[in-house]
Coordinates of C-alpha atoms and ligand atoms in Angstrom, one line a residue:
X642 CA -10.9 3.1 -10.7
X643 CA -12.8 2.4 -7.5
X644 CA -12.5 5.4 -5.1
X645 CA -12.4 5.2 -1.4
X646 CA -15.7 5.8 0.4
X647 CA -16.2 7.6 3.7
X648 CA -17.3 4.2 5.1
X649 CA -13.9 2.6 4.2
X650 CA -12.3 5.2 6.4
X651 CA -14.4 4.6 9.5
X652 CA -12.6 3.2 12.5
X653 CA -9.3 3.8 10.9
X654 CA -7.5 3.8 14.2
X655 CA -8.9 0.4 15.1
X656 CA -8.1 -0.9 11.6
X657 CA -4.5 0.4 12.1
X658 CA -4.2 -1.2 15.5
X659 CA -5.3 -4.6 14.2
X660 CA -3.0 -4.5 11.1
X661 CA -0.1 -3.2 13.2
X662 CA -0.5 -6.1 15.6
X663 CA -0.4 -8.6 12.7
X664 CA 2.5 -6.9 11.0
X665 CA 4.5 -7.0 14.3
X666 CA 3.7 -10.7 14.9
X667 CA 4.7 -11.8 11.4
X668 CA 7.6 -9.6 10.7
X669 CA 8.9 -8.5 14.2
X670 CA 8.5 -4.8 13.4
X671 CA 5.5 -2.5 13.4
X672 CA 4.7 -0.1 10.4
X673 CA 6.8 2.6 12.0
X674 CA 9.8 0.3 12.3
X675 CA 9.4 -1.1 8.8
X676 CA 9.2 2.5 7.4
X677 CA 12.3 3.5 9.3
X678 CA 14.3 0.6 8.0
X679 CA 12.9 0.8 4.5
X680 CA 13.6 4.5 4.0
X681 CA 16.2 5.3 6.6
X682 CA 14.1 8.3 7.7
X683 CA 12.3 9.5 10.8
X684 CA 9.6 12.2 11.1
X685 CA 11.0 15.5 12.4
X686 CA 9.6 19.0 12.5
X687 CA 8.0 18.8 9.1
X688 CA 4.6 20.4 8.7
X689 CA 2.1 18.6 6.6
X690 CA -0.4 20.7 4.5
X691 CA -3.5 18.6 3.5
X692 CA -5.5 20.1 0.6
X693 CA -9.0 18.9 -0.2
X694 CA -9.4 18.6 -4.0
X695 CA -12.9 19.1 -5.6
X696 CA -12.2 17.9 -9.2
X697 CA -13.8 14.7 -10.6
X698 CA -15.9 12.9 -8.0
X699 CA -15.1 15.7 -5.5
X700 CA -14.1 15.7 -1.9
X701 CA -14.4 12.3 0.0
X702 CA -15.8 12.6 3.5
X703 CA -13.3 11.5 6.1
X704 CA -10.4 11.6 3.6
X705 CA -8.6 14.9 4.7
X706 CA -9.4 14.2 8.4
X707 CA -7.9 10.6 8.0
X708 CA -4.7 12.1 6.5
X709 CA -4.5 14.5 9.4
X710 CA -4.9 11.6 11.8
X711 CA -2.2 9.6 10.0
X712 CA 0.3 12.5 10.0
X713 CA -0.3 13.1 13.7
X714 CA -0.1 9.4 14.5
X715 CA 3.5 9.3 13.0
X716 CA 4.5 12.4 15.0
X717 CA 4.0 15.1 12.4
X718 CA 2.2 18.4 12.7
X719 CA -0.6 18.7 10.1
X720 CA -3.2 21.2 8.9
X721 CA -6.2 20.8 6.6
X722 CA -6.5 23.9 4.5
X723 CA -9.7 25.9 4.8
X724 CA -10.1 26.2 1.1
X725 CA -9.7 23.4 -1.5
X726 CA -7.7 23.3 -4.8
X727 CA -5.4 26.1 -5.9
X728 CA -6.6 28.4 -3.2
X729 CA -5.8 25.7 -0.6
X730 CA -2.4 25.2 -2.2
X731 CA -1.6 28.9 -1.8
X732 CA -2.9 28.7 1.8
X733 CA -0.8 25.7 2.7
X734 CA 2.4 27.1 1.2
X735 CA 1.8 30.6 2.7
X736 CA 1.3 29.0 6.1
X737 CA 4.7 27.2 6.0
X738 CA 3.7 23.6 5.0
X739 CA 6.8 21.6 4.2
X740 CA 5.0 18.6 2.7
X741 CA 1.8 18.7 0.7
X742 CA -0.7 15.8 0.6
X743 CA -3.4 16.0 -2.0
X744 CA -5.4 13.7 -4.2
X745 CA -7.7 13.8 -7.2
X746 CA -9.4 10.7 -8.6
X747 CA -6.3 9.5 -10.5
X748 CA -3.3 10.6 -8.4
X749 CA -2.6 11.0 -4.8
X750 CA 0.8 12.6 -4.0
X751 CA 3.1 13.6 -1.2
X752 CA 5.4 16.4 -2.2
X753 CA 8.2 17.7 0.0
X754 CA 8.7 21.3 -0.9
X755 CA 12.1 21.5 0.8
X756 CA 14.0 18.6 -0.6
X757 CA 11.7 18.3 -3.8
X758 CA 11.0 14.6 -3.2
X759 CA 7.6 13.6 -4.6
X760 CA 5.9 10.2 -4.4
X761 CA 2.6 8.7 -5.6
X762 CA 0.4 6.7 -3.3
X763 CA 0.5 3.8 -5.9
X764 CA 4.3 3.4 -5.7
X765 CA 4.5 4.0 -1.9
X766 CA 1.7 1.5 -1.3
X767 CA 3.2 -1.2 -3.6
X768 CA 6.6 -0.8 -2.0
X769 CA 5.4 -1.1 1.6
X770 CA 3.0 -4.0 1.1
X771 CA 5.7 -5.8 -0.8
X772 CA 8.2 -5.0 2.0
X773 CA 5.8 -6.4 4.6
X774 CA 5.2 -9.6 2.6
X775 CA 9.0 -10.0 2.1
X776 CA 9.7 -9.8 5.9
X777 CA 7.5 -12.8 6.8
X778 CA 9.6 -14.6 9.5
X779 CA 8.1 -18.0 8.7
X780 CA 8.6 -17.9 4.9
X781 CA 9.5 -21.3 3.5
X782 CA 11.7 -19.9 0.7
X783 CA 12.6 -16.6 -1.1
X784 CA 9.8 -17.3 -3.6
X785 CA 7.0 -14.7 -3.5
X786 CA 3.8 -14.3 -5.6
X787 CA 2.5 -11.0 -6.8
X788 CA -1.1 -11.0 -8.0
X789 CA -1.9 -8.0 -10.2
X790 CA 0.7 -6.0 -12.0
X791 CA -1.1 -2.6 -12.3
X792 CA 0.2 0.6 -10.7
X793 CA 0.6 -0.8 -7.2
X794 CA 1.6 -4.4 -8.0
X795 CA 4.2 -3.4 -10.5
X796 CA 5.9 -1.1 -8.0
X797 CA 5.8 -3.9 -5.4
X798 CA 7.2 -6.4 -7.8
X799 CA 10.0 -4.1 -8.8
X800 CA 10.9 -3.6 -5.1
X801 CA 11.0 -7.3 -4.5
X802 CA 13.2 -8.0 -7.5
X803 CA 15.6 -5.2 -6.2
X804 CA 15.6 -7.0 -2.8
X805 CA 16.7 -10.3 -4.4
X806 CA 13.5 -12.3 -4.1
X807 CA 12.3 -14.9 -6.7
X808 CA 9.3 -13.0 -7.9
X809 CA 6.4 -14.9 -9.6
X810 CA 3.5 -12.8 -10.9
X811 CA 0.1 -13.2 -12.6
X812 CA -2.2 -10.7 -14.3
X813 CA -4.9 -11.4 -16.9
X814 CA -3.7 -8.3 -18.8
X815 CA -1.1 -10.0 -21.1
X816 CA 0.6 -6.6 -21.9
X817 CA 1.2 -5.9 -18.2
X818 CA 2.6 -9.4 -17.6
X819 CA 4.9 -9.3 -20.6
X820 CA 6.1 -5.8 -19.6
X821 CA 7.0 -7.1 -16.1
X822 CA 8.8 -10.1 -17.5
X823 CA 10.8 -8.0 -19.9
X824 CA 11.6 -5.1 -17.6
X825 CA 11.9 -6.8 -14.2
X826 CA 12.8 -10.4 -15.1
X827 CA 9.9 -11.8 -13.0
X828 CA 8.6 -15.3 -13.6
X829 CA 5.0 -15.5 -15.1
X830 CA 2.8 -17.6 -12.8
X831 CA -0.4 -19.5 -13.7
X832 CA -2.5 -21.6 -11.4
X833 CA -1.8 -24.7 -13.5
X834 CA 1.8 -24.4 -12.3
X835 CA 0.6 -25.9 -9.0
X836 CA 3.3 -23.9 -7.2
X837 CA 2.3 -22.7 -3.7
X838 CA 3.7 -19.6 -1.9
X839 CA 4.2 -18.6 1.7
X840 CA 4.4 -14.9 0.8
X841 CA 1.8 -13.2 -1.4
X842 CA 1.4 -9.6 -2.4
X843 CA -2.1 -9.1 -3.8
X844 CA -2.8 -5.8 -5.6
X845 CA -6.0 -6.1 -7.5
X846 CA -9.4 -4.4 -7.1
X847 CA -11.2 -7.8 -7.4
X848 CA -12.4 -10.3 -4.8
X849 CA -11.5 -14.0 -4.9
X850 CA -8.2 -13.6 -6.7
X851 CA -6.5 -16.2 -4.4
X852 CA -7.5 -19.8 -4.7
X853 CA -6.5 -22.8 -2.7
X854 CA -3.8 -24.1 -5.0
X855 CA -1.8 -20.9 -4.8
X856 CA -0.9 -20.7 -1.1
X857 CA 0.8 -22.8 1.6
X858 CA -0.7 -23.3 5.0
X859 CA 0.1 -20.5 7.5
X860 CA 1.2 -18.1 4.7
X861 CA 1.2 -14.3 4.7
X862 CA -1.0 -12.3 2.4
X863 CA -0.2 -8.6 2.2
X864 CA -2.8 -6.7 0.3
X865 CA -3.9 -3.1 -0.2
X866 CA -6.6 -4.3 -2.6
X867 CA -10.1 -3.2 -2.0
X868 CA -12.1 -5.5 -1.7
X869 CA -9.9 -8.1 -0.3
X870 CA -8.8 -10.8 -2.8
X871 CA -8.6 -13.6 -0.2
X872 CA -11.9 -15.4 0.3
X873 CA -12.6 -15.6 4.0
X874 CA -13.1 -19.4 4.0
X875 CA -9.7 -20.0 2.4
X876 CA -8.1 -17.6 4.9
X877 CA -9.6 -19.6 7.7
X878 CA -8.9 -23.1 6.2
X879 CA -5.2 -22.2 5.5
X880 CA -4.8 -20.1 8.7
X881 CA -3.5 -17.2 6.6
X882 CA -2.0 -14.1 8.3
X883 CA -3.7 -11.2 6.5
X884 CA -2.4 -7.6 6.3
X885 CA -5.1 -5.4 4.8
X886 CA -5.9 -1.8 5.5
X887 CA -7.4 0.9 3.3
X888 CA -5.1 4.0 3.8
X889 CA -2.8 4.3 6.8
X890 CA 0.0 1.9 5.8
X891 CA 0.3 3.4 2.3
X892 CA 0.3 7.0 3.6
X893 CA 2.9 6.1 6.2
X894 CA 5.1 4.9 3.3
X895 CA 4.5 8.1 1.4
X896 CA 5.5 10.3 4.3
X897 CA 8.6 8.4 5.3
X898 CA 9.7 8.2 1.7
X899 CA 9.7 12.0 1.1
X900 CA 10.9 13.1 4.6
Ligands
NAI3 P1 -4.8 -1.1 -11.3 O1 -6.1 -1.1 -11.9 O2 -3.7 -0.2 -11.9 O3 -4.2 -2.6 -11.4 C1 -4.9 -3.8 -11.0 C2 -4.4 -4.9 -11.7 O4 -4.9 -6.1 -11.2 C3 -4.7 -4.9 -13.3 O5 -3.5 -5.0 -14.0 C4 -5.6 -6.1 -13.4 O6 -5.5 -6.7 -14.7 C5 -5.1 -7.0 -12.3 N1 -6.1 -8.1 -12.0 C6 -7.4 -8.0 -11.9 N2 -7.9 -9.2 -11.5 C7 -6.9 -10.1 -11.4 C8 -6.7 -11.4 -11.0 N3 -7.8 -12.2 -10.7 N4 -5.5 -11.9 -10.9 C9 -4.4 -11.2 -11.2 N5 -4.5 -9.9 -11.6 C10 -5.7 -9.3 -11.6 O7 -5.0 -0.9 -9.8 P2 -3.9 -0.3 -8.7 O8 -3.9 1.2 -8.8 O9 -2.7 -1.0 -8.9 O10 -4.6 -0.7 -7.3 C11 -4.8 -2.0 -6.9 C12 -5.8 -2.1 -5.7 O11 -5.1 -1.4 -4.6 C13 -7.1 -1.3 -5.9 O12 -8.1 -2.1 -5.2 C14 -6.8 0.0 -5.2 O13 -8.0 0.6 -4.8 C15 -6.0 -0.5 -4.1 N6 -5.2 0.6 -3.4 C16 -5.2 0.5 -2.0 C17 -4.4 1.4 -1.3 C18 -4.3 1.2 0.2 O14 -3.7 2.1 0.8 N7 -4.9 0.2 0.7 C19 -3.6 2.4 -2.0 C20 -3.6 2.3 -3.4 C21 -4.5 1.4 -4.1
0TF4 O1 -9.8 6.8 -3.6 C1 -8.7 7.1 -4.0 C2 -7.6 6.1 -4.0 C3 -6.9 6.2 -2.7 C4 -5.8 5.3 -2.4 C5 -5.5 5.2 -1.0 N1 -6.0 4.0 -0.4 N2 -8.1 4.7 -4.3 N3 -8.4 8.3 -4.5 C6 -9.3 9.4 -4.6 C7 -9.0 10.4 -3.5 C8 -9.8 11.6 -3.8 C9 -9.7 12.6 -2.6 C10 -10.6 13.8 -2.8 N4 -10.3 14.5 -4.0 C11 -10.4 14.7 -1.6 O2 -11.2 14.5 -0.6 O3 -9.6 15.6 -1.6

């Protein structure tokens, strides 16, 4: 799995400002508004304890400080523990943290110690990017394409099915595709179908996953994927609205979902 780099997390506030402006223009709500409607929650007096984790590839520069920025941006009080790992966990709980944020190379979780809700970044990210795609004000139908049915894409597809959308999906991993067809009832999609979409959730770690025949002009592509799956020249030619950001939107979804 490709991990975030300190460079991905540079200028996070500017990246957020740009995505939020696009989200507001295409859906009518900003990230905060979408999270409030999606989860029916609002940040209150909860304290966020952010614990750096050294296992695997170790601590990522700018990661903990980015989480602190996000917590504060959404009106929550946050602290980064002085120590990492178990000592940091002890420190956060002793200092009265209500919600713990921590990540190793495989799992990134928000755990509310008061109401016991826990969520993974994969699920929260899939759900919010799917929600954003599904709120496209200029959508031509209720058909929506999900590209990639891994941890993030599957959660997004499940959310869209639950919301009553006609979900089409593709993944070269046949097992993942069959599982989604069987469990969620989605429609398998292949390029040869020549069907085009005005709403797309892209959730792969690969570039160039979107080709010309898949999208309508002036469509919305909502993607947490790093790098971006939409080739810039296609984005320009089809005047695509693109929502893509490396951390804030997914973490906002994590926080609102456990509050
Ligand atoms: P994953 O590895 O579990 O799933 C990716 C899926 O994409 C796989 O099933 C793979 O077969 C499929 N895929 C690859 N190429 C494809 C193509 N051309 N067409 C269709 N499907 C294709 O990855 P995961 O955890 O679901 O993450 C997806 C992406 O989202 C990664 O780039 C990850 O770094 C990123 N991510 C971003 C977050 C954010 O906040 N922006 C949060 C979490 C993940
Ligand atoms: O890089 C990742 C995920 C993040 C998804 C959010 N976009 N792709 N996970 C590794 C996080 C490791 C954090 C590290 N252990 C630390 O600094 O605590």
